[in-house]
PDB file of C-alpha atoms in Angstrom:
ATOM      1  CA  MET A   1     -24.154  41.692 -10.464  1.00 48.00           C
ATOM      2  CA  SER A   2     -24.508  38.190  -8.777  1.00 55.00           C
ATOM      3  CA  ARG A   3     -22.143  36.581 -11.253  1.00 61.00           C
ATOM      4  CA  TYR A   4     -18.775  38.438 -10.888  1.00 58.00           C
ATOM      5  CA  PRO A   5     -18.557  37.086  -7.123  1.00 59.00           C
ATOM      6  CA  LEU A   6     -19.030  33.873  -9.226  1.00 58.00           C
ATOM      7  CA  LYS A   7     -16.684  34.633 -11.345  1.00 57.00           C
ATOM      8  CA  ILE A   8     -14.107  35.434  -9.136  1.00 59.00           C
ATOM      9  CA  THR A   9     -14.733  32.495  -7.029  1.00 58.00           C
ATOM     10  CA  LEU A  10     -13.610  30.421 -10.144  1.00 58.00           C
ATOM     11  CA  VAL A  11     -10.822  31.952 -11.242  1.00 53.00           C
ATOM     12  CA  LEU A  12      -9.526  31.744  -7.305  1.00 54.00           C
ATOM     13  CA  VAL A  13     -10.104  28.332  -7.408  1.00 53.00           C
ATOM     14  CA  ALA A  14      -8.368  27.968 -10.627  1.00 55.00           C
ATOM     15  CA  VAL A  15      -5.439  29.828  -9.274  1.00 48.00           C
ATOM     16  CA  LEU A  16      -5.245  27.435  -6.436  1.00 48.00           C
ATOM     17  CA  MET A  17      -5.322  24.458  -8.124  1.00 58.00           C
ATOM     18  CA  ILE A  18      -2.291  25.610 -10.502  1.00 56.00           C
ATOM     19  CA  VAL A  19      -0.449  26.401  -7.761  1.00 41.00           C
ATOM     20  CA  SER A  20      -1.175  22.938  -6.321  1.00 46.00           C
ATOM     21  CA  VAL A  21       0.262  21.272  -9.354  1.00 46.00           C
ATOM     22  CA  GLY A  22       2.857  23.452  -9.524  1.00 43.00           C
ATOM     23  CA  ALA A  23       4.150  22.538  -6.166  1.00 41.00           C
ATOM     24  CA  LYS A  24       3.630  19.004  -6.672  1.00 46.00           C
ATOM     25  CA  ALA A  25       5.566  19.354  -9.730  1.00 43.00           C
ATOM     26  CA  VAL A  26       8.730  20.965  -8.291  1.00 42.00           C
ATOM     27  CA  GLY A  27       8.627  18.361  -5.171  1.00 45.00           C
ATOM     28  CA  ALA A  28       8.607  15.746  -7.678  1.00 45.00           C
ATOM     29  CA  LEU A  29      11.639  17.485  -9.146  1.00 45.00           C
ATOM     30  CA  GLN A  30      13.887  17.925  -5.683  1.00 58.00           C
ATOM     31  CA  PRO A  31      16.059  15.357  -5.041  1.00 71.00           C
ATOM     32  CA  LEU A  32      15.307  12.449  -2.459  1.00 82.00           C
ATOM     33  CA  ASN A  33      17.019  13.119   0.618  1.00 87.00           C
ATOM     34  CA  PRO A  34      19.434  10.196   1.019  1.00 88.00           C
ATOM     35  CA  ALA A  35      18.042   8.766   4.559  1.00 92.00           C
ATOM     36  CA  LEU A  36      14.355   8.482   2.760  1.00 93.00           C
ATOM     37  CA  ARG A  37      15.864   6.164  -0.247  1.00 92.00           C
ATOM     38  CA  GLY A  38      14.529   3.161   1.645  1.00 92.00           C
ATOM     39  CA  PHE A  39      10.861   4.187   0.896  1.00 92.00           C
ATOM     40  CA  VAL A  40      11.665   3.824  -2.786  1.00 90.00           C
ATOM     41  CA  GLU A  41      14.525   1.033  -3.418  1.00 91.00           C
ATOM     42  CA  GLY A  42      13.929  -2.383  -3.230  1.00 90.00           C
ATOM     43  CA  CYS A  43      10.180  -1.972  -2.902  1.00 91.00           C
ATOM     44  CA  GLU A  44       8.911  -2.264  -6.566  1.00 90.00           C
ATOM     45  CA  GLY A  45       5.760  -4.452  -6.731  1.00 89.00           C
ATOM     46  CA  GLN A  46       6.148  -4.952  -2.966  1.00 89.00           C
ATOM     47  CA  PRO A  47       3.113  -4.507  -0.429  1.00 89.00           C
ATOM     48  CA  GLN A  48       3.151  -1.527   1.922  1.00 88.00           C
ATOM     49  CA  PRO A  49       4.878  -0.840   4.292  1.00 91.00           C
ATOM     50  CA  CYS A  50       8.463  -1.918   2.725  1.00 93.00           C
ATOM     51  CA  TRP A  51      11.915  -0.513   3.248  1.00 94.00           C
ATOM     52  CA  TYR A  52      14.832  -1.321   1.098  1.00 93.00           C
ATOM     53  CA  GLY A  53      12.676  -4.627   0.272  1.00 92.00           C
ATOM     54  CA  ILE A  54      12.179  -5.168   4.043  1.00 92.00           C
ATOM     55  CA  VAL A  55       8.161  -6.018   4.938  1.00 93.00           C
ATOM     56  CA  PRO A  56       7.365  -6.258   8.454  1.00 91.00           C
ATOM     57  CA  GLY A  57       6.017  -9.475   9.703  1.00 88.00           C
ATOM     58  CA  VAL A  58       7.218 -11.102   6.385  1.00 90.00           C
ATOM     59  CA  THR A  59      11.050 -10.516   6.104  1.00 90.00           C
ATOM     60  CA  SER A  60      13.476 -12.289   8.617  1.00 86.00           C
ATOM     61  CA  VAL A  61      16.622 -10.746   9.931  1.00 81.00           C
ATOM     62  CA  ASP A  62      18.946 -13.018   7.893  1.00 81.00           C
ATOM     63  CA  GLU A  63      17.058 -12.024   4.808  1.00 85.00           C
ATOM     64  CA  ALA A  64      17.460  -8.051   5.817  1.00 84.00           C
ATOM     65  CA  SER A  65      20.773  -8.155   3.486  1.00 82.00           C
ATOM     66  CA  ILE A  66      20.591  -3.940   3.258  1.00 84.00           C
ATOM     67  CA  LEU A  67      21.551  -3.794   6.766  1.00 84.00           C
ATOM     68  CA  LYS A  68      25.397  -5.107   5.325  1.00 84.00           C
ATOM     69  CA  GLN A  69      25.063  -2.813   2.190  1.00 85.00           C
ATOM     70  CA  LEU A  70      24.630   0.456   4.780  1.00 85.00           C
ATOM     71  CA  GLY A  71      27.619  -1.064   6.666  1.00 86.00           C
ATOM     72  CA  CYS A  72      25.419  -1.706   9.904  1.00 88.00           C
ATOM     73  CA  THR A  73      26.920  -4.337  12.617  1.00 87.00           C
ATOM     74  CA  SER A  74      24.474  -5.527  15.554  1.00 80.00           C
ATOM     75  CA  ASN A  75      26.113  -4.697  19.259  1.00 70.00           C
ATOM     76  CA  GLN A  76      23.127  -5.206  21.416  1.00 69.00           C
ATOM     77  CA  GLY A  77      19.589  -6.232  22.009  1.00 71.00           C
ATOM     78  CA  SER A  78      17.365  -3.957  24.054  1.00 70.00           C
ATOM     79  CA  PHE A  79      13.562  -3.571  24.797  1.00 67.00           C
ATOM     80  CA  ASP A  80      11.160  -0.450  24.067  1.00 66.00           C
ATOM     81  CA  GLY A  81       7.964   0.049  25.619  1.00 60.00           C
ATOM     82  CA  ARG A  82       6.472   0.470  21.851  1.00 62.00           C
ATOM     83  CA  LEU A  83       8.536  -1.278  19.683  1.00 59.00           C
ATOM     84  CA  GLY A  84       8.833  -4.379  22.106  1.00 64.00           C
ATOM     85  CA  ILE A  85      12.184  -6.469  21.646  1.00 69.00           C
ATOM     86  CA  TYR A  86      14.753  -4.790  19.381  1.00 75.00           C
ATOM     87  CA  LEU A  87      18.378  -5.442  17.978  1.00 83.00           C
ATOM     88  CA  ARG A  88      20.119  -2.313  17.423  1.00 87.00           C
ATOM     89  CA  TYR A  89      22.330  -1.844  14.292  1.00 88.00           C
ATOM     90  CA  LEU A  90      25.295   0.959  14.159  1.00 91.00           C
ATOM     91  CA  CYS A  91      25.816   2.078  10.547  1.00 90.00           C
ATOM     92  CA  ASN A  92      28.726   3.209   8.907  1.00 84.00           C
ATOM     93  CA  ALA A  93      29.716   6.782   9.418  1.00 78.00           C
ATOM     94  CA  ASN A  94      29.560   7.847   5.819  1.00 80.00           C
ATOM     95  CA  SER A  95      25.967   6.573   5.790  1.00 84.00           C
ATOM     96  CA  PRO A  96      23.327   9.231   6.138  1.00 88.00           C
ATOM     97  CA  ILE A  97      21.775   6.713   8.277  1.00 93.00           C
ATOM     98  CA  TYR A  98      23.557   6.128  11.720  1.00 91.00           C
ATOM     99  CA  GLN A  99      21.284   3.769  13.940  1.00 92.00           C
ATOM    100  CA  ILE A 100      18.522   0.945  12.634  1.00 91.00           C
ATOM    101  CA  ASP A 101      16.683  -0.663  15.520  1.00 89.00           C
ATOM    102  CA  ILE A 102      14.874  -4.068  14.335  1.00 87.00           C
ATOM    103  CA  GLY A 103      12.248  -5.172  16.110  1.00 84.00           C
ATOM    104  CA  GLN A 104      11.374  -8.517  16.694  1.00 74.00           C
ATOM    105  CA  PRO A 105       8.058 -10.064  18.010  1.00 61.00           C
ATOM    106  CA  LEU A 106       7.923 -11.158  21.974  1.00 53.00           C
ATOM    107  CA  ASP A 107       7.998 -14.684  20.636  1.00 55.00           C
ATOM    108  CA  LEU A 108      11.675 -15.230  20.577  1.00 55.00           C
ATOM    109  CA  ALA A 109      11.448 -17.970  18.615  1.00 59.00           C
ATOM    110  CA  SER A 110      10.469 -15.990  15.367  1.00 65.00           C
ATOM    111  CA  THR A 111      12.932 -14.107  13.516  1.00 76.00           C
ATOM    112  CA  THR A 112      10.424 -12.089  11.668  1.00 85.00           C
ATOM    113  CA  ILE A 113      11.549  -8.410  11.726  1.00 88.00           C
ATOM    114  CA  SER A 114       8.313  -6.669  13.288  1.00 87.00           C
ATOM    115  CA  SER A 115       9.544  -2.906  13.005  1.00 90.00           C
ATOM    116  CA  ILE A 116      12.342  -1.081  11.618  1.00 92.00           C
ATOM    117  CA  THR A 117      13.282   2.332  13.037  1.00 92.00           C
ATOM    118  CA  VAL A 118      15.616   4.635  11.222  1.00 94.00           C
ATOM    119  CA  TRP A 119      18.006   7.363  12.892  1.00 94.00           C
ATOM    120  CA  PHE A 120      19.153  10.058  11.138  1.00 92.00           C
ATOM    121  CA  ALA A 121      20.403  13.678  11.287  1.00 90.00           C
ATOM    122  CA  HIS A 122      19.683  16.556   8.673  1.00 91.00           C
ATOM    123  CA  VAL A 123      15.906  15.273   7.782  1.00 94.00           C
ATOM    124  CA  SER A 124      12.895  17.596   8.102  1.00 96.00           C
ATOM    125  CA  VAL A 125       9.314  17.093   8.338  1.00 96.00           C
ATOM    126  CA  GLY A 126       9.137  18.470   4.980  1.00 96.00           C
ATOM    127  CA  ASP A 127      11.195  16.104   3.537  1.00 95.00           C
ATOM    128  CA  LEU A 128       9.108  13.256   4.792  1.00 94.00           C
ATOM    129  CA  VAL A 129       5.792  15.083   3.776  1.00 95.00           C
ATOM    130  CA  SER A 130       7.170  15.323   0.173  1.00 93.00           C
ATOM    131  CA  GLN A 131       7.803  11.774  -0.005  1.00 90.00           C
ATOM    132  CA  LEU A 132       4.671  10.414   2.088  1.00 92.00           C
ATOM    133  CA  GLY A 133       2.121  13.277   1.681  1.00 94.00           C
ATOM    134  CA  LEU A 134       0.647  14.929   4.801  1.00 95.00           C
ATOM    135  CA  PRO A 135       0.144  13.201   8.122  1.00 95.00           C
ATOM    136  CA  LYS A 136      -3.317  11.583   9.304  1.00 94.00           C
ATOM    137  CA  HIS A 137      -2.731  11.114  13.169  1.00 94.00           C
ATOM    138  CA  PHE A 138      -0.721  12.392  15.775  1.00 93.00           C
ATOM    139  CA  ASP A 139       0.217  10.798  19.271  1.00 90.00           C
ATOM    140  CA  ILE A 140       2.013  12.530  22.038  1.00 87.00           C
ATOM    141  CA  ASP A 141       4.566  10.388  23.614  1.00 80.00           C
ATOM    142  CA  ARG A 142       4.105  10.704  27.016  1.00 72.00           C
ATOM    143  CA  PHE A 143       5.904   7.315  27.867  1.00 66.00           C
ATOM    144  CA  ALA A 144       9.616   8.402  27.743  1.00 61.00           C
ATOM    145  CA  TYR A 145      10.142  11.981  25.637  1.00 62.00           C
ATOM    146  CA  SER A 146       7.087  13.721  25.486  1.00 75.00           C
ATOM    147  CA  GLY A 147       7.708  14.218  21.678  1.00 90.00           C
ATOM    148  CA  THR A 148       5.341  13.533  19.095  1.00 93.00           C
ATOM    149  CA  TYR A 149       4.764  10.915  16.759  1.00 92.00           C
ATOM    150  CA  LEU A 150       3.146  11.565  13.132  1.00 95.00           C
ATOM    151  CA  ASP A 151       1.162   8.750  11.757  1.00 94.00           C
ATOM    152  CA  PHE A 152       1.230   8.935   7.710  1.00 94.00           C
ATOM    153  CA  GLY A 153      -0.850   5.793   7.100  1.00 91.00           C
ATOM    154  CA  ASN A 154       0.290   2.152   6.474  1.00 89.00           C
ATOM    155  CA  ASP A 155       2.137   1.592   9.642  1.00 91.00           C
ATOM    156  CA  ILE A 156       4.983   4.643   8.769  1.00 94.00           C
ATOM    157  CA  TYR A 157       5.289   7.100  11.748  1.00 93.00           C
ATOM    158  CA  LEU A 158       7.771   9.791  12.199  1.00 94.00           C
ATOM    159  CA  TYR A 159       9.097  11.088  15.415  1.00 94.00           C
ATOM    160  CA  VAL A 160       9.879  14.619  16.400  1.00 95.00           C
ATOM    161  CA  ASP A 161      11.022  16.004  19.946  1.00 93.00           C
ATOM    162  CA  GLU A 162       8.198  18.963  19.564  1.00 93.00           C
ATOM    163  CA  SER A 163       4.488  19.015  20.763  1.00 90.00           C
ATOM    164  CA  PRO A 164       2.168  19.247  17.857  1.00 91.00           C
ATOM    165  CA  GLY A 165       1.679  22.947  17.802  1.00 91.00           C
ATOM    166  CA  LYS A 166       5.317  23.625  17.443  1.00 93.00           C
ATOM    167  CA  ILE A 167       5.866  21.125  14.165  1.00 95.00           C
ATOM    168  CA  ASN A 168       6.489  22.754  11.210  1.00 96.00           C
ATOM    169  CA  LEU A 169       7.557  21.626   7.933  1.00 96.00           C
ATOM    170  CA  ASN A 170      11.396  22.559   8.863  1.00 96.00           C
ATOM    171  CA  THR A 171      11.382  20.962  11.872  1.00 96.00           C
ATOM    172  CA  GLU A 172      14.055  18.318  12.300  1.00 96.00           C
ATOM    173  CA  VAL A 173      12.805  14.646  12.568  1.00 95.00           C
ATOM    174  CA  ARG A 174      14.569  12.081  14.988  1.00 94.00           C
ATOM    175  CA  ASN A 175      13.742   9.117  13.589  1.00 94.00           C
ATOM    176  CA  TYR A 176      10.978   7.280  11.575  1.00 95.00           C
ATOM    177  CA  THR A 177       9.521   3.648  12.180  1.00 93.00           C
ATOM    178  CA  ILE A 178       8.069   1.128   9.810  1.00 93.00           C
ATOM    179  CA  GLY A 179       5.823  -1.171  11.456  1.00 87.00           C
ATOM    180  CA  PHE A 180       4.506  -1.931  14.698  1.00 77.00           C
ATOM    181  CA  VAL A 181       4.334   1.099  17.064  1.00 73.00           C
ATOM    182  CA  ASN A 182       1.789   0.562  19.932  1.00 61.00           C
ATOM    183  CA  ASN A 183      -0.299   3.686  20.169  1.00 62.00           C
ATOM    184  CA  ASN A 184      -2.543   4.129  22.925  1.00 64.00           C
ATOM    185  CA  TYR A 185      -4.138   7.136  21.602  1.00 78.00           C
ATOM    186  CA  LEU A 186      -4.204   8.721  18.063  1.00 86.00           C
ATOM    187  CA  PHE A 187      -5.854  12.214  17.516  1.00 91.00           C
ATOM    188  CA  THR A 188      -6.667  13.853  14.031  1.00 93.00           C
ATOM    189  CA  TRP A 189      -3.802  15.871  12.511  1.00 94.00           C
ATOM    190  CA  ARG A 190      -5.184  19.442  11.883  1.00 94.00           C
ATOM    191  CA  GLY A 191      -2.404  20.745   9.785  1.00 93.00           C
ATOM    192  CA  PHE A 192       0.473  22.629  10.912  1.00 94.00           C
ATOM    193  CA  ILE A 193      -1.572  25.099  13.335  1.00 93.00           C
ATOM    194  CA  PRO A 194      -0.599  26.723  16.655  1.00 93.00           C
ATOM    195  CA  PHE A 195      -1.865  24.680  19.368  1.00 91.00           C
ATOM    196  CA  TRP A 196      -4.748  27.093  20.985  1.00 93.00           C
ATOM    197  CA  ARG A 197      -6.216  26.683  17.333  1.00 94.00           C
ATOM    198  CA  TYR A 198      -6.009  23.140  17.808  1.00 94.00           C
ATOM    199  CA  CYS A 199      -8.085  23.288  20.609  1.00 93.00           C
ATOM    200  CA  GLN A 200     -10.781  25.068  19.234  1.00 93.00           C
ATOM    201  CA  LEU A 201     -11.344  22.532  16.567  1.00 93.00           C
ATOM    202  CA  GLU A 202     -10.746  19.583  18.529  1.00 91.00           C
ATOM    203  CA  PRO A 203     -11.841  20.811  22.733  1.00 91.00           C
ATOM    204  CA  ASP A 204     -11.543  17.289  23.634  1.00 89.00           C
ATOM    205  CA  PHE A 205      -7.974  16.531  23.091  1.00 89.00           C
ATOM    206  CA  PRO A 206      -6.721  15.879  26.725  1.00 86.00           C
ATOM    207  CA  ASP A 207      -4.022  18.316  26.565  1.00 85.00           C
ATOM    208  CA  CYS A 208      -6.375  21.377  25.766  1.00 88.00           C
ATOM    209  CA  PRO A 209      -7.354  23.540  28.850  1.00 85.00           C
ATOM    210  CA  THR A 210     -10.716  23.122  29.673  1.00 77.00           C
TER     211      THR A 210
END
Protein backbone atom coordinates (compact mmCIF):
# COMPACT_ATOMS: atom_id res chain seq x y z
CA MET A 1 0.00 0.00 0.00
CA SER A 2 2.91 2.35 0.67
CA ARG A 3 3.74 2.41 -3.04
CA TYR A 4 0.52 4.23 -3.98
CA PRO A 5 1.29 7.52 -2.15
CA LEU A 6 4.77 7.45 -3.71
CA LYS A 7 3.31 6.95 -7.19
CA ILE A 8 0.80 9.74 -6.64
CA THR A 9 3.60 12.03 -5.46
CA LEU A 10 5.72 11.23 -8.53
CA VAL A 11 2.76 11.86 -10.83
CA LEU A 12 2.04 15.20 -9.14
CA VAL A 13 5.71 16.24 -9.40
CA ALA A 14 5.72 15.34 -13.10
CA VAL A 15 2.51 17.29 -13.74
CA LEU A 16 3.81 20.36 -11.90
CA MET A 17 7.07 20.24 -13.86
CA ILE A 18 5.15 20.09 -17.13
CA VAL A 19 2.94 23.00 -16.08
CA SER A 20 5.99 25.03 -15.03
CA VAL A 21 7.78 24.43 -18.33
CA GLY A 22 4.59 25.20 -20.23
CA ALA A 23 4.08 28.45 -18.36
CA LYS A 24 7.63 29.55 -19.16
CA ALA A 25 7.13 28.68 -22.82
CA VAL A 26 3.89 30.66 -23.00
CA GLY A 27 5.56 33.60 -21.25
CA ALA A 28 8.40 33.51 -23.76
CA LEU A 29 5.89 33.81 -26.61
CA GLN A 30 4.29 36.93 -25.16
CA PRO A 31 5.42 40.16 -26.85
CA LEU A 32 7.80 42.23 -24.74
CA ASN A 33 6.26 45.35 -23.27
CA PRO A 34 7.82 48.30 -25.19
CA ALA A 35 8.85 49.98 -21.93
CA LEU A 36 11.08 46.96 -21.16
CA ARG A 37 12.96 46.71 -24.47
CA GLY A 38 15.96 48.41 -22.90
CA PHE A 39 16.80 45.24 -20.99
CA VAL A 40 17.57 43.37 -24.21
CA GLU A 41 18.30 45.88 -26.99
CA GLY A 42 21.91 46.99 -27.20
CA CYS A 43 22.95 44.84 -24.24
CA GLU A 44 24.24 41.79 -26.10
CA GLY A 45 27.62 40.91 -24.59
CA GLN A 46 27.46 43.83 -22.13
CA PRO A 47 27.96 43.37 -18.37
CA GLN A 48 24.83 43.56 -16.22
CA PRO A 49 23.03 45.66 -15.32
CA CYS A 50 22.60 47.16 -18.79
CA TRP A 51 19.86 49.26 -20.40
CA TYR A 52 19.93 50.10 -24.13
CA GLY A 53 23.71 49.68 -24.00
CA ILE A 54 24.10 51.96 -20.99
CA VAL A 55 26.17 50.30 -18.25
CA PRO A 56 26.06 52.25 -14.96
CA GLY A 57 29.51 53.24 -13.76
CA VAL A 58 30.91 52.88 -17.30
CA THR A 59 28.80 54.85 -19.80
CA SER A 60 28.91 58.65 -19.83
CA VAL A 61 25.94 60.94 -20.48
CA ASP A 62 27.46 61.94 -23.84
CA GLU A 63 27.63 58.28 -24.88
CA ALA A 64 23.96 57.60 -24.02
CA SER A 65 22.66 58.20 -27.55
CA ILE A 66 19.46 56.25 -26.80
CA LEU A 67 18.14 59.33 -24.98
CA LYS A 68 17.97 61.21 -28.29
CA GLN A 69 16.52 58.20 -30.11
CA LEU A 70 13.68 58.09 -27.60
CA GLY A 71 13.08 61.79 -28.15
CA CYS A 72 14.19 62.77 -24.63
CA THR A 73 15.52 66.21 -23.73
CA SER A 74 17.00 67.36 -20.44
CA ASN A 75 15.36 70.32 -18.75
CA GLN A 76 16.50 70.18 -15.13
CA GLY A 77 18.85 68.69 -12.59
CA SER A 78 17.76 67.71 -9.11
CA PHE A 79 18.63 65.65 -6.03
CA ASP A 80 17.05 62.48 -4.66
CA GLY A 81 17.82 60.82 -1.33
CA ARG A 82 18.39 57.44 -2.98
CA LEU A 83 19.71 58.37 -6.40
CA GLY A 84 21.86 61.37 -5.48
CA ILE A 85 22.21 64.04 -8.16
CA TYR A 86 20.34 63.28 -11.37
CA LEU A 87 19.44 64.82 -14.71
CA ARG A 88 15.79 64.57 -15.71
CA TYR A 89 14.93 63.88 -19.34
CA LEU A 90 11.37 64.31 -20.59
CA CYS A 91 10.58 62.06 -23.55
CA ASN A 92 8.45 62.07 -26.66
CA ALA A 93 4.74 61.80 -25.94
CA ASN A 94 4.50 58.87 -28.39
CA SER A 95 7.18 56.90 -26.53
CA PRO A 96 6.17 54.19 -24.01
CA ILE A 97 8.67 55.91 -21.69
CA TYR A 98 7.76 59.45 -20.70
CA GLN A 99 10.63 60.31 -18.33
CA ILE A 100 14.18 59.15 -17.60
CA ASP A 101 16.26 60.24 -14.61
CA ILE A 102 19.99 59.83 -15.17
CA GLY A 103 21.90 59.62 -11.88
CA GLN A 104 25.42 60.97 -11.51
CA PRO A 105 28.00 60.48 -8.74
CA LEU A 106 28.31 63.20 -6.13
CA ASP A 107 31.64 64.01 -7.73
CA LEU A 108 30.33 66.58 -10.21
CA ALA A 109 33.55 66.39 -12.21
CA SER A 110 32.48 62.92 -13.36
CA THR A 111 29.96 62.48 -16.18
CA THR A 112 29.63 58.71 -15.69
CA ILE A 113 26.04 57.52 -15.32
CA SER A 114 25.50 55.88 -11.92
CA SER A 115 21.82 54.95 -12.37
CA ILE A 116 18.90 55.12 -14.78
CA THR A 117 15.34 55.50 -13.47
CA VAL A 118 12.70 54.90 -16.14
CA TRP A 119 9.12 56.19 -15.79
CA PHE A 120 6.23 54.81 -17.87
CA ALA A 121 2.59 53.79 -17.79
CA HIS A 122 0.74 50.50 -18.27
CA VAL A 123 3.46 48.13 -17.05
CA SER A 124 2.65 45.51 -14.43
CA VAL A 125 4.76 43.62 -11.93
CA GLY A 126 4.04 40.52 -14.02
CA ASP A 127 5.69 42.14 -17.06
CA LEU A 128 8.91 42.57 -15.08
CA VAL A 129 8.70 39.08 -13.54
CA SER A 130 8.36 37.48 -16.98
CA GLN A 131 11.50 39.35 -18.08
CA LEU A 132 13.64 39.23 -14.92
CA GLY A 133 12.27 36.36 -12.82
CA LEU A 134 10.96 36.70 -9.28
CA PRO A 135 12.29 39.46 -7.00
CA LYS A 136 14.86 38.46 -4.39
CA HIS A 137 14.33 41.15 -1.74
CA PHE A 138 12.15 44.14 -1.00
CA ASP A 139 12.58 47.44 0.78
CA ILE A 140 9.77 49.68 2.01
CA ASP A 141 10.48 53.25 0.98
CA ARG A 142 9.77 55.22 4.12
CA PHE A 143 11.87 58.12 2.86
CA ALA A 144 9.29 59.68 0.55
CA TYR A 145 6.30 57.70 -0.72
CA SER A 146 5.89 54.67 1.58
CA GLY A 147 5.79 52.38 -1.42
CA THR A 148 7.95 49.31 -2.04
CA TYR A 149 11.15 48.64 -3.96
CA LEU A 150 11.42 45.10 -5.34
CA ASP A 151 15.03 44.01 -5.78
CA PHE A 152 15.54 41.73 -8.81
CA GLY A 153 19.30 41.47 -8.37
CA ASN A 154 21.94 42.96 -10.68
CA ASP A 155 21.08 46.38 -9.18
CA ILE A 156 17.64 46.37 -10.80
CA TYR A 157 14.83 47.76 -8.64
CA LEU A 158 11.12 48.04 -9.33
CA TYR A 159 9.02 50.63 -7.52
CA VAL A 160 5.29 50.32 -6.78
CA ASP A 161 2.97 52.49 -4.68
CA GLU A 162 1.83 49.55 -2.54
CA SER A 163 2.85 47.78 0.64
CA PRO A 164 4.38 44.29 0.13
CA GLY A 165 1.21 42.45 1.18
CA LYS A 166 -0.86 44.18 -1.53
CA ILE A 167 1.51 43.54 -4.43
CA ASN A 168 0.49 40.98 -7.06
CA LEU A 169 1.35 40.30 -10.70
CA ASN A 170 -1.26 42.82 -11.88
CA THR A 171 0.02 45.67 -9.69
CA GLU A 172 0.96 48.66 -11.83
CA VAL A 173 4.60 49.69 -11.73
CA ARG A 174 5.60 53.31 -11.20
CA ASN A 175 9.21 53.05 -12.39
CA TYR A 176 12.27 50.85 -12.43
CA THR A 177 15.86 51.78 -11.61
CA ILE A 178 19.03 50.25 -13.01
CA GLY A 179 22.08 51.02 -10.91
CA PHE A 180 22.50 52.61 -7.53
CA VAL A 181 19.58 52.69 -5.10
CA ASN A 182 20.54 53.48 -1.51
CA ASN A 183 18.63 50.79 0.31
CA ASN A 184 18.95 50.94 4.08
CA TYR A 185 17.16 47.64 4.65
CA LEU A 186 16.58 44.63 2.44
CA PHE A 187 14.16 41.90 3.48
CA THR A 188 13.67 38.46 1.97
CA TRP A 189 10.94 38.34 -0.65
CA ARG A 190 8.52 35.55 0.24
CA GLY A 191 6.28 35.74 -2.79
CA PHE A 192 2.91 37.33 -3.39
CA ILE A 193 1.43 36.49 -0.01
CA PRO A 194 -0.76 38.41 2.48
CA PHE A 195 1.18 40.46 4.98
CA TRP A 196 -0.06 38.45 7.97
CA ARG A 197 1.44 35.34 6.37
CA TYR A 198 4.71 37.13 5.75
CA CYS A 199 4.84 38.09 9.42
CA GLN A 200 4.43 34.43 10.37
CA LEU A 201 7.47 33.59 8.24
CA GLU A 202 9.50 36.69 9.16
CA PRO A 203 8.30 37.72 12.66
CA ASP A 204 11.27 40.07 13.14
CA PHE A 205 10.23 42.31 10.24
CA PRO A 206 9.81 45.82 11.78
CA ASP A 207 6.29 46.42 10.45
CA CYS A 208 4.88 43.19 11.86
CA PRO A 209 2.75 43.51 15.03
CA THR A 210 4.55 42.44 18.19
